[in-house]
mmCIF file of C-alpha atoms and ligand atoms in Angstrom:
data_model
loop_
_atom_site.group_PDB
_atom_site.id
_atom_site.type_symbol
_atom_site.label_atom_id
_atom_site.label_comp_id
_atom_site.label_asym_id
_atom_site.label_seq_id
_atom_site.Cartn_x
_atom_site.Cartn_y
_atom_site.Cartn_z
ATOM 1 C CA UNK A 84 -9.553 -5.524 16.815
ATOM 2 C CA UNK A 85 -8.222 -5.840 20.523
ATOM 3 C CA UNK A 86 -4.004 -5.834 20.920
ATOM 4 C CA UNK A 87 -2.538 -7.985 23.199
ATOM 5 C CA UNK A 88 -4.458 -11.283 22.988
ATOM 6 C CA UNK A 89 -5.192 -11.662 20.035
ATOM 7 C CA UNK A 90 -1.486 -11.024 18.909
ATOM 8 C CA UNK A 91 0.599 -13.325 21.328
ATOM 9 C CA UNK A 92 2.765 -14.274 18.319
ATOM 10 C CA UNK A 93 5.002 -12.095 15.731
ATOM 11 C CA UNK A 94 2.874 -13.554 12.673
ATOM 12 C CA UNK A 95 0.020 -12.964 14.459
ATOM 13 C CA UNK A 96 1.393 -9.248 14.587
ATOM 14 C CA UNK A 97 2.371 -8.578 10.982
ATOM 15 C CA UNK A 98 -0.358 -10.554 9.974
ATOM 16 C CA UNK A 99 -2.496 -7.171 11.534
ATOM 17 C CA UNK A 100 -0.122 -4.784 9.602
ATOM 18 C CA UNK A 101 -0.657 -6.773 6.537
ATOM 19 C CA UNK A 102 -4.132 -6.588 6.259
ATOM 20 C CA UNK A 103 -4.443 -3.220 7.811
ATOM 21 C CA UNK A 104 -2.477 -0.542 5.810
ATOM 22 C CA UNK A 105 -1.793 2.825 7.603
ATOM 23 C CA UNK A 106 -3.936 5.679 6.917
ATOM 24 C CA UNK A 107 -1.240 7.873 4.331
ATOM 25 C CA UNK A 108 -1.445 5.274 1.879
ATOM 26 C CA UNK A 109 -5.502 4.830 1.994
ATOM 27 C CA UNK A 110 -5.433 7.364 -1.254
ATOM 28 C CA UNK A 111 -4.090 4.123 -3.313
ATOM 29 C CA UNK A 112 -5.136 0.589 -3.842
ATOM 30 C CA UNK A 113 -2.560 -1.448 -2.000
ATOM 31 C CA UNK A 114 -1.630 -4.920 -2.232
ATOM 32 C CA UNK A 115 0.785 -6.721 -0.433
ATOM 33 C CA UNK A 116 4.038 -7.201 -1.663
ATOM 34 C CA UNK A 117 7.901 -8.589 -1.099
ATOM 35 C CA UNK A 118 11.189 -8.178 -2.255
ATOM 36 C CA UNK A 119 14.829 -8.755 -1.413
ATOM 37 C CA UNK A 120 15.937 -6.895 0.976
ATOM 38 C CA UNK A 121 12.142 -5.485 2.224
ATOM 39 C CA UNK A 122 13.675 -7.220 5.734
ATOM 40 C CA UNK A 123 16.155 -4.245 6.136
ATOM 41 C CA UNK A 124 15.452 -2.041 8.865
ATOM 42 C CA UNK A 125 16.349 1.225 10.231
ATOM 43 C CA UNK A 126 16.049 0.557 14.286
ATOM 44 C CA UNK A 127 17.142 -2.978 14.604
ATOM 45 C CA UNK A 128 14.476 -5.429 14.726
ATOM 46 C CA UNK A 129 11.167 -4.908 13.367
ATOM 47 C CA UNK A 130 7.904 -5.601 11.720
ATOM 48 C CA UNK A 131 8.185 -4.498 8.052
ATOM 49 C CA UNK A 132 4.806 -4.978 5.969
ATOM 50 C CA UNK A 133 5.549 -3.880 2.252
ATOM 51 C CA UNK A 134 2.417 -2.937 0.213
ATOM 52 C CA UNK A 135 2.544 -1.810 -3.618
ATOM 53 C CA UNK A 136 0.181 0.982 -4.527
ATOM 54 C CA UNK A 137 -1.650 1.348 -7.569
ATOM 55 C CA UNK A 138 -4.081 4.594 -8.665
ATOM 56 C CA UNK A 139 -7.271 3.850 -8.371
ATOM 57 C CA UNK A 140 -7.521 3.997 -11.904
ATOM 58 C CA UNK A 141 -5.755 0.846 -11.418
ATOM 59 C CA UNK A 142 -2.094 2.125 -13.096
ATOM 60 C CA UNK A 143 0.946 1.135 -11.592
ATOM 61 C CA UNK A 144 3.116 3.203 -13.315
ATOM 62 C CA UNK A 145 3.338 6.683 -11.389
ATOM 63 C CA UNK A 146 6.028 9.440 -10.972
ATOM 64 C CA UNK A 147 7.088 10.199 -7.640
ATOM 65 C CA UNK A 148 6.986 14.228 -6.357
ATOM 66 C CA UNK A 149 9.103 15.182 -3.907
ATOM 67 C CA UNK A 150 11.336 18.401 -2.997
ATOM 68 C CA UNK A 151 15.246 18.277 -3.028
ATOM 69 C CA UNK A 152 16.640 19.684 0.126
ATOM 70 C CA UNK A 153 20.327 21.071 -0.203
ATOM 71 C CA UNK A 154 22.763 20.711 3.347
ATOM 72 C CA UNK A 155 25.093 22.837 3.414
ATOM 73 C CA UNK A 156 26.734 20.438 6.422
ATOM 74 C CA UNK A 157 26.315 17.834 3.866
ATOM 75 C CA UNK A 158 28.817 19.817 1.337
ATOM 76 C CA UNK A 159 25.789 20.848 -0.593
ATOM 77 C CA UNK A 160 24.661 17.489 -1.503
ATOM 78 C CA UNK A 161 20.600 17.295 -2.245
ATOM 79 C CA UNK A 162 18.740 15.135 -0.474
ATOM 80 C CA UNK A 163 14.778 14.225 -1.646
ATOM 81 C CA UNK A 164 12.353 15.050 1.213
ATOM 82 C CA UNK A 165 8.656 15.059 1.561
ATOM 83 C CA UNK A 166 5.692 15.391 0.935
ATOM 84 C CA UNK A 167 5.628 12.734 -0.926
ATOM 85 C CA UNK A 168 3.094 12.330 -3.972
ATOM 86 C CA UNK A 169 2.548 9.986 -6.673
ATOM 87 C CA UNK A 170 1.697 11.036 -9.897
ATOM 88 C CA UNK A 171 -0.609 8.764 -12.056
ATOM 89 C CA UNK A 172 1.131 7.719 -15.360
ATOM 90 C CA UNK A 173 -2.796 6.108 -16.343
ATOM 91 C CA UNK A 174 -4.881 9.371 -15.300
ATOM 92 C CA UNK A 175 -2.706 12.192 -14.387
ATOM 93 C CA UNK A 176 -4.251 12.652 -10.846
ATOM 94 C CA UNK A 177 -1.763 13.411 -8.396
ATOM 95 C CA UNK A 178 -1.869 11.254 -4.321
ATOM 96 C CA UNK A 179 -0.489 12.076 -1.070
ATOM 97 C CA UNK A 180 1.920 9.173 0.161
ATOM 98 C CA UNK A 181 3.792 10.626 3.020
ATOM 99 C CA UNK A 182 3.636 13.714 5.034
ATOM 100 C CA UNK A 183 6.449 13.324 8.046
ATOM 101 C CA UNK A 184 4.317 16.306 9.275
ATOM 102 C CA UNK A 185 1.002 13.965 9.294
ATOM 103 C CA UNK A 186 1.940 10.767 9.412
ATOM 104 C CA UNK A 187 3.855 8.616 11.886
ATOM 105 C CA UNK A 188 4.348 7.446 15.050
ATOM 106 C CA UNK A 189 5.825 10.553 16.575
ATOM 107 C CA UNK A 190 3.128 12.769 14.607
ATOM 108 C CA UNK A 191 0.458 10.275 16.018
ATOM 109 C CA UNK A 192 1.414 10.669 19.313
ATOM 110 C CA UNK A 193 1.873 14.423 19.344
ATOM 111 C CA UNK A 194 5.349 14.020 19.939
ATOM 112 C CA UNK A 195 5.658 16.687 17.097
ATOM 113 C CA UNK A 196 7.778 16.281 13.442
ATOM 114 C CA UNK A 197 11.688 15.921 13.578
ATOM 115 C CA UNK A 198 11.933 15.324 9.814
ATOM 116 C CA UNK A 199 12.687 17.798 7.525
ATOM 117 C CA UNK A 200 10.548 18.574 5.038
ATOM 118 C CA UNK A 201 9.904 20.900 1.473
ATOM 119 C CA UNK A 202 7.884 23.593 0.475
ATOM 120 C CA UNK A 203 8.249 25.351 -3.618
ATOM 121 C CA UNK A 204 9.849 23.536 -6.329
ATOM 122 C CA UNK A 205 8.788 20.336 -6.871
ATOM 123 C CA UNK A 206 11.640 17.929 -7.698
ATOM 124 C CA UNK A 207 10.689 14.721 -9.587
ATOM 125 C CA UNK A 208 13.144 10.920 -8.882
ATOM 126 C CA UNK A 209 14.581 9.938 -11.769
ATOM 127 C CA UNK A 210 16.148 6.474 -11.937
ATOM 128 C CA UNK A 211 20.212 6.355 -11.311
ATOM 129 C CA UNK A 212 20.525 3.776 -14.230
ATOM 130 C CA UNK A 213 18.356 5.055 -17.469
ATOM 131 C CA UNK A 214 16.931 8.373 -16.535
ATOM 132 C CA UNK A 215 13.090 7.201 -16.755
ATOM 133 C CA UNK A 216 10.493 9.222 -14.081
ATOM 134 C CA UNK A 217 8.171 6.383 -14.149
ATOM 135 C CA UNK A 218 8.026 3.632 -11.112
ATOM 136 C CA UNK A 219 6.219 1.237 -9.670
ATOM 137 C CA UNK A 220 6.057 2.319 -6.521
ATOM 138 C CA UNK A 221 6.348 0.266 -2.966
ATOM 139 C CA UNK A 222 6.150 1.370 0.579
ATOM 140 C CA UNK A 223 7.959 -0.083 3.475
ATOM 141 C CA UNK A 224 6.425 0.649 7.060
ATOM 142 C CA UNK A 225 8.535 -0.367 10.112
ATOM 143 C CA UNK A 226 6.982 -1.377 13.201
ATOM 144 C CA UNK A 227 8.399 -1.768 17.029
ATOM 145 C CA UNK A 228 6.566 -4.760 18.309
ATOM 146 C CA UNK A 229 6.593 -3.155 21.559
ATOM 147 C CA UNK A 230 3.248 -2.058 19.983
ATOM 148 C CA UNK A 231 1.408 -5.042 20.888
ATOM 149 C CA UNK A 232 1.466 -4.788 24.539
ATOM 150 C CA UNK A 233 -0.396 -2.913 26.900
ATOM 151 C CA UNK A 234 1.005 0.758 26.492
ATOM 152 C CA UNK A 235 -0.550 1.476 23.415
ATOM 153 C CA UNK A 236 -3.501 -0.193 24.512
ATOM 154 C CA UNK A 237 -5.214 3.431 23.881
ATOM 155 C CA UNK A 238 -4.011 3.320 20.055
ATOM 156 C CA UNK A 239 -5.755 -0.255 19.462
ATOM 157 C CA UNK A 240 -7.673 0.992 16.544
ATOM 158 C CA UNK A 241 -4.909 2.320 14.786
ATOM 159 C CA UNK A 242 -2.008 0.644 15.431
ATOM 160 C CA UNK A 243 -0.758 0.827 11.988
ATOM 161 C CA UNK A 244 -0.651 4.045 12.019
ATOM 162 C CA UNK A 245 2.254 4.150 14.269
ATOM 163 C CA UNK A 246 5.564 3.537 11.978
ATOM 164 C CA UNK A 247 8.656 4.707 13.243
ATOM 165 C CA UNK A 248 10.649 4.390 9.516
ATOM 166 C CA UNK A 249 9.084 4.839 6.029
ATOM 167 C CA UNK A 250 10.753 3.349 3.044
ATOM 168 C CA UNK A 251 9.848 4.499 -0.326
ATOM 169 C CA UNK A 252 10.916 2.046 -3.083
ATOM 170 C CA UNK A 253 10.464 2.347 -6.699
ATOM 171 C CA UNK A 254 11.258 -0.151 -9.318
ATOM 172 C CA UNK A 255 12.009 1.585 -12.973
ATOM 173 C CA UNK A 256 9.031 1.051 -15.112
ATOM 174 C CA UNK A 257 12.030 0.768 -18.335
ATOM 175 C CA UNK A 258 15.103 -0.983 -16.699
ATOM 176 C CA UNK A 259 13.373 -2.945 -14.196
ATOM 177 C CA UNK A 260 16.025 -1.139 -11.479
ATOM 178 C CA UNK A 261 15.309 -1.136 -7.621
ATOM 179 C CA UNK A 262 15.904 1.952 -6.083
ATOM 180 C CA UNK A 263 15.311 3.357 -2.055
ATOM 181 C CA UNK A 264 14.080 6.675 -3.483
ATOM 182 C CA UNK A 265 13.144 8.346 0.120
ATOM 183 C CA UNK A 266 13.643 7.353 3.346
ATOM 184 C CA UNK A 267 11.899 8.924 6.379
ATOM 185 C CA UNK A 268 12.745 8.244 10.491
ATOM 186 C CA UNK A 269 9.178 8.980 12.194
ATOM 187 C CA UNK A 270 10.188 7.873 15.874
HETATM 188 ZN ZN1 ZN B 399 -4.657 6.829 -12.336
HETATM 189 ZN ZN1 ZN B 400 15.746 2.670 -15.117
#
């Protein structure tokens, strides 16, 4: 698909994003998906597709494996960082979601990885309200719509590729609860 032209409008331009997930989530069946409050975004305005994966077992219910990260500027307080993978409550096979070190507009452009990121002990979200590990899970990609012009005219085949914020949201497969469980600046 050509840029530019063919996207002279914004719904012409999420309309792209929408039917073309980026390449981190191509491990899961995706279908499109909204909620309240899927508008917020981290850079001021933007072009936010929201997709819910499934396995491709076709569960929906999934654990989400992260790592906590401890600041010690932050008065010890953990934060959960990637990689991000989904565990299968169906099947038990375990999908790549988000790697800040893969995946991105910065990564994309070779700009290089300023998030932070975990390696050893896996850490697991639970939700804040009843405890349960088990989500649906939905991802939030945030687009500039600088995109569409003729600067990225290079990156026209992959164009969704280049987020610059990630949003992981779960919604508690017992209480029904929505919760931001990661959130990841990639530009
Ligand atoms: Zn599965
Ligand atoms: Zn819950």
């Amino acid at each position: 698909m050509e840029p530019n032209a063919s996207f002279n409008t914004r719904d012409d331009q999420l309309r792209f994003l929408q039917s073309n997930p980026p390449r981190c989530i191509q491990g899961f069946k995706v279908a499109l998906a909204d909620f309240p409050g899927s508008g917020f975004d981290g850079h001021g305005e933007g072009l936010n597709p929201v997709f819910e994966l499934r396995c491709n077992c076709g569960n929906s219910k999934c654990t989400v494996i992260g790592h906590d990260w401890r600041s010690e500027e932050k008065g010890g307080r953990s934060v959960f960082v990637g990689p991000i993978r989904l565990e299968c409550k169906g099947c038990s096979s375990t999908t790549l979601a988000f790697d800040a070190e893969k995946h991105g507009y910065d990564v994309e452009l070779g700009h290089g990885c300023y998030t932070i990121s975990g390696i050893g002990d896996e850490a697991r979200c639970g939700c804040s309200c009843c405890g349960s590990t088990e989500f649906h899970v939905f991802t939030r990609f945030e687009y500039s719509d600088d995109l569409f012009t003729d600067n990225f005219a290079e990156f026209a085949d992959r164009l969704q590729d280049l987020f610059d914020w990630f949003t992981l949201v779960g919604r508690c497969a017992s209480c029904n609860e929505l919760w931001d469980l990661a959130n990841f600046e990639c530009a």
